[in-house]
């Protein structure tokens, strides 16, 4: 007992000492960037890609920056605490890695005018609060072409997170890409209403395969769950965020890869220079923010040539994947021949193209 | 793989983790121990099972390890309720929370990684039967093991003296104590068995059903298991039926979406609970029926010298 | 066990509850030190991050109070029922229903600036929680259905109902299909009561509940009847009280408190309906109620401690890089040790209590 109480006293004294120390340490004048991720940083996936962006910043700025990370922060009332604490510990900038952090982030940004914020996939901005998204719909079009070439059953299955415009847009261009080379393609979707539910994602993939899908698309599922099912069942798989080749060495058709390093680096530089403005950023193939990785070697040389051609035309801005004529599921014309969808319409897109069998849930 | 084969084959697999955990929990509840910590026990089983398979490559060791770790957690519950006479509800919830925390800690370094799939049994003639072959006879050994375990437990509880003693302890620990049975030991063993089975269920989930680790992947199955026992009115065949029914419902939800029906998936997700409440109300209404089915001392702390 | 002489406590010791809590906290501190060491952190740094850092800033204190509010409110409601041996473990669901009902009102009267809107939301939320818990009471009274199982299952149903509503009827029409409602107007939000924090006036609901609970238990005949009705149905029937009334009262009170707590969340830090409303407050409150010895004053302390662990856990993630799992492990340990040591509330040990309790904790079983 005596010994224990002595240790306890020691502990308390030490605690008091560290309290004093931590106050002095925070005075260091590095540029401090906080990162909040919605899921754990796994081997692959959304959080891993954001974290690569963070490492990119560290590589670019060396000891001029300091980064702090909190992963696996649920989109609920507790997320605000993490951000606020980052702010109170002297963060100069915060990267918010999920849609659900938007409102709390905006509240904090309004209080901390001298800080800069960048927020993933939201739709609101403020003077010091910008958001960023990928034009994954561009790479999805390319993946659609590849899938259109290689399918035998002409049925695709998509395991999708939420029916938000970003996801709806990807489903549309994926379908249009496939239809470009294979007009008979139909697409089935399972809405998981989750970014992160590996068991259900696998069940959904198997269910789609049982309904004769021979290409399965893991749309914003943060684990390799669907990809491994594809390899196991012998159907082609496509996924978002990271290159998942190693989880499906023979059946990966394409990965819609993203790269946040250029954007994050540019934003941190702007914030350091005091030129940061809260703007929406929508990075596409032209910005090297999105690309198609690990295209399947089952594609023939001619097919690859065609894919390269389309890729180049999207990259140069000559071609928009949502170019008319496009009709929706009910046959109504949504984009007229000879024109492409506007960025504004794309950001709020709420309809699926003809060829997608599943509806957007109401 | 046609949709019907998918649902049949998928149901067998989806129900397997539920069935192991439910059979274990059933035995514990039969002895009067309401352990609400199933979710936590499955989670530690899942995490430790996964880590062992990732390290050793042996699924057998993974299931064994998952069972042992979850059993250790269940022993904490047993100690609280049997030795320290603590409230069963609070004790179950506390090991549930503890289990979820420990599971996240165990699996931390393995987040998002995969292990090799658990091999399916090669049943030469049976799996060649058209339709049924792929629907029923293309599974791994634990799927059949769950069915065997169900039969074994049914036999044990209904036909053996040990089963009679367990049920007697659950009915009236006081009379059993007076008759000279070691109530504490019997209850402890039943809880430990329940823990081990929950561990196997969890390990099956993370190494066979969805062979990858993601924190929180048990995703409420432990709570479904608790409901399942009630749905099955504490009887093995009905619990088994319930496990397959609940398993089928989750797959049906996904199939329906793909086919294009517009049923809110939440209705299907909630239906097992609604059905269970109705079943519970029906059996509870009749005093004889509820006496026959549910262990009368369920959830009550037993103190030998009172 | 047989080595020690165990005697049932006959008298109610004032000292015993304090002793029990101290032992539980002491054991948790020891096991917690081990946990910190396991993660390669010094226990002093760990305890500092967990228990001192949050209290060093107004914001941190505010966060603790913010977290404490719903735990306190729900636990006070539940404890009344637990005293009557009515086990409502579905406060989580009752909270969600309260949030839905209150939130629905906020959506319905979007743009209203009436000061009564918030009051109406709390009332409707509490009624909603009562109704949800009332189903369990009715099934118990009418069909004798076990309330532990019914309240628990009703929670799962409530969660699905919330999911359905935020992806469907209550979804923000301009919210790009994201599963959440519109953000509530000013009039539908609790005012902030501490500058630079998120602490809002809903904290008073918890404090108010504490006073009510104390009066109810200490002073009222109703409270007495409730407890007797639960403890000894036969005796209470003889005395003219009804066991059924205990069931109804216990569940309705718990449901009302949880429902109001749900409103406090959506009309507080959230400001909208969404899928994640409660990080398990309903379940944590059960622990808080037990940890507080089912005593209104004890619950004030236990809810503060529990809130501190939550907030401290988040602080520790950032300041010393501990994983979030540590928070849950800490809470689980605290309750486990508390439940084990609460044996001393009803029993006396002949030998020196400290040595015995250290030896016979479930640590040995792990």
JSON list of C-alpha atoms in Angstrom, two decimals, chain B residues 8 10-27 30 136 142-155 157 224-249:
[
{"chain": "B", "resi": 8, "resn": "UNK", "atom": "CA", "xyz": [-29.97, -20.29, -49.72]},
{"chain": "B", "resi": 10, "resn": "UNK", "atom": "CA", "xyz": [-25.80, -17.10, -48.27]},
{"chain": "B", "resi": 11, "resn": "UNK", "atom": "CA", "xyz": [-28.32, -17.74, -45.53]},
{"chain": "B", "resi": 12, "resn": "UNK", "atom": "CA", "xyz": [-26.45, -20.79, -44.31]},
{"chain": "B", "resi": 13, "resn": "UNK", "atom": "CA", "xyz": [-23.26, -18.76, -44.07]},
{"chain": "B", "resi": 14, "resn": "UNK", "atom": "CA", "xyz": [-24.84, -15.57, -42.70]},
{"chain": "B", "resi": 15, "resn": "UNK", "atom": "CA", "xyz": [-26.65, -17.50, -39.98]},
{"chain": "B", "resi": 16, "resn": "UNK", "atom": "CA", "xyz": [-23.57, -19.42, -38.87]},
{"chain": "B", "resi": 17, "resn": "UNK", "atom": "CA", "xyz": [-21.95, -16.73, -36.66]},
{"chain": "B", "resi": 18, "resn": "UNK", "atom": "CA", "xyz": [-25.38, -15.98, -35.20]},
{"chain": "B", "resi": 19, "resn": "UNK", "atom": "CA", "xyz": [-26.07, -19.63, -34.53]},
{"chain": "B", "resi": 20, "resn": "UNK", "atom": "CA", "xyz": [-22.83, -20.34, -32.67]},
{"chain": "B", "resi": 21, "resn": "UNK", "atom": "CA", "xyz": [-23.26, -17.30, -30.45]},
{"chain": "B", "resi": 22, "resn": "UNK", "atom": "CA", "xyz": [-26.96, -18.00, -29.95]},
{"chain": "B", "resi": 23, "resn": "UNK", "atom": "CA", "xyz": [-26.45, -21.62, -28.95]},
{"chain": "B", "resi": 24, "resn": "UNK", "atom": "CA", "xyz": [-23.87, -20.53, -26.39]},
{"chain": "B", "resi": 25, "resn": "UNK", "atom": "CA", "xyz": [-26.08, -17.77, -25.06]},
{"chain": "B", "resi": 26, "resn": "UNK", "atom": "CA", "xyz": [-29.00, -20.19, -24.94]},
{"chain": "B", "resi": 27, "resn": "UNK", "atom": "CA", "xyz": [-27.09, -22.55, -22.66]},
{"chain": "B", "resi": 30, "resn": "UNK", "atom": "CA", "xyz": [-31.01, -21.84, -19.59]},
{"chain": "B", "resi": 136, "resn": "UNK", "atom": "CA", "xyz": [-26.31, -26.33, -49.52]},
{"chain": "B", "resi": 142, "resn": "UNK", "atom": "CA", "xyz": [-18.22, -24.63, -39.53]},
{"chain": "B", "resi": 143, "resn": "UNK", "atom": "CA", "xyz": [-21.51, -24.16, -41.35]},
{"chain": "B", "resi": 144, "resn": "UNK", "atom": "CA", "xyz": [-22.26, -27.85, -40.83]},
{"chain": "B", "resi": 145, "resn": "UNK", "atom": "CA", "xyz": [-20.59, -27.72, -37.45]},
{"chain": "B", "resi": 146, "resn": "UNK", "atom": "CA", "xyz": [-23.19, -25.20, -36.31]},
{"chain": "B", "resi": 147, "resn": "UNK", "atom": "CA", "xyz": [-25.96, -27.59, -37.24]},
{"chain": "B", "resi": 148, "resn": "UNK", "atom": "CA", "xyz": [-24.22, -30.46, -35.47]},
{"chain": "B", "resi": 149, "resn": "UNK", "atom": "CA", "xyz": [-23.72, -28.25, -32.44]},
{"chain": "B", "resi": 150, "resn": "UNK", "atom": "CA", "xyz": [-27.41, -27.37, -32.42]},
{"chain": "B", "resi": 151, "resn": "UNK", "atom": "CA", "xyz": [-28.36, -31.04, -32.41]},
{"chain": "B", "resi": 152, "resn": "UNK", "atom": "CA", "xyz": [-25.82, -31.77, -29.71]},
{"chain": "B", "resi": 153, "resn": "UNK", "atom": "CA", "xyz": [-27.07, -28.97, -27.49]},
{"chain": "B", "resi": 154, "resn": "UNK", "atom": "CA", "xyz": [-30.66, -29.93, -28.04]},
{"chain": "B", "resi": 155, "resn": "UNK", "atom": "CA", "xyz": [-29.78, -33.48, -27.00]},
{"chain": "B", "resi": 157, "resn": "UNK", "atom": "CA", "xyz": [-30.48, -29.97, -22.73]},
{"chain": "B", "resi": 224, "resn": "UNK", "atom": "CA", "xyz": [-29.55, -9.90, -32.75]},
{"chain": "B", "resi": 225, "resn": "UNK", "atom": "CA", "xyz": [-28.37, -13.03, -30.92]},
{"chain": "B", "resi": 226, "resn": "UNK", "atom": "CA", "xyz": [-30.03, -11.85, -27.70]},
{"chain": "B", "resi": 227, "resn": "UNK", "atom": "CA", "xyz": [-33.25, -11.26, -29.61]},
{"chain": "B", "resi": 228, "resn": "UNK", "atom": "CA", "xyz": [-32.89, -14.61, -31.33]},
{"chain": "B", "resi": 229, "resn": "UNK", "atom": "CA", "xyz": [-33.11, -16.56, -28.08]},
{"chain": "B", "resi": 230, "resn": "UNK", "atom": "CA", "xyz": [-36.36, -14.84, -27.23]},
{"chain": "B", "resi": 231, "resn": "UNK", "atom": "CA", "xyz": [-37.65, -15.34, -30.76]},
{"chain": "B", "resi": 232, "resn": "UNK", "atom": "CA", "xyz": [-36.85, -19.03, -30.40]},
{"chain": "B", "resi": 233, "resn": "UNK", "atom": "CA", "xyz": [-38.57, -19.13, -27.01]},
{"chain": "B", "resi": 234, "resn": "UNK", "atom": "CA", "xyz": [-35.48, -20.73, -25.48]},
{"chain": "B", "resi": 235, "resn": "UNK", "atom": "CA", "xyz": [-35.86, -23.86, -27.64]},
{"chain": "B", "resi": 236, "resn": "UNK", "atom": "CA", "xyz": [-33.00, -25.10, -29.81]},
{"chain": "B", "resi": 237, "resn": "UNK", "atom": "CA", "xyz": [-34.95, -25.93, -32.98]},
{"chain": "B", "resi": 238, "resn": "UNK", "atom": "CA", "xyz": [-36.70, -22.56, -32.97]},
{"chain": "B", "resi": 239, "resn": "UNK", "atom": "CA", "xyz": [-33.51, -20.65, -32.20]},
{"chain": "B", "resi": 240, "resn": "UNK", "atom": "CA", "xyz": [-31.95, -22.44, -35.15]},
{"chain": "B", "resi": 241, "resn": "UNK", "atom": "CA", "xyz": [-34.89, -21.60, -37.36]},
{"chain": "B", "resi": 242, "resn": "UNK", "atom": "CA", "xyz": [-34.68, -18.01, -36.15]},
{"chain": "B", "resi": 243, "resn": "UNK", "atom": "CA", "xyz": [-30.98, -17.76, -37.00]},
{"chain": "B", "resi": 244, "resn": "UNK", "atom": "CA", "xyz": [-31.64, -18.87, -40.57]},
{"chain": "B", "resi": 245, "resn": "UNK", "atom": "CA", "xyz": [-34.65, -16.61, -40.83]},
{"chain": "B", "resi": 246, "resn": "UNK", "atom": "CA", "xyz": [-32.72, -13.57, -39.58]},
{"chain": "B", "resi": 247, "resn": "UNK", "atom": "CA", "xyz": [-29.84, -14.45, -41.89]},
{"chain": "B", "resi": 248, "resn": "UNK", "atom": "CA", "xyz": [-32.19, -14.77, -44.85]},
{"chain": "B", "resi": 249, "resn": "UNK", "atom": "CA", "xyz": [-33.85, -11.45, -44.09]}
]
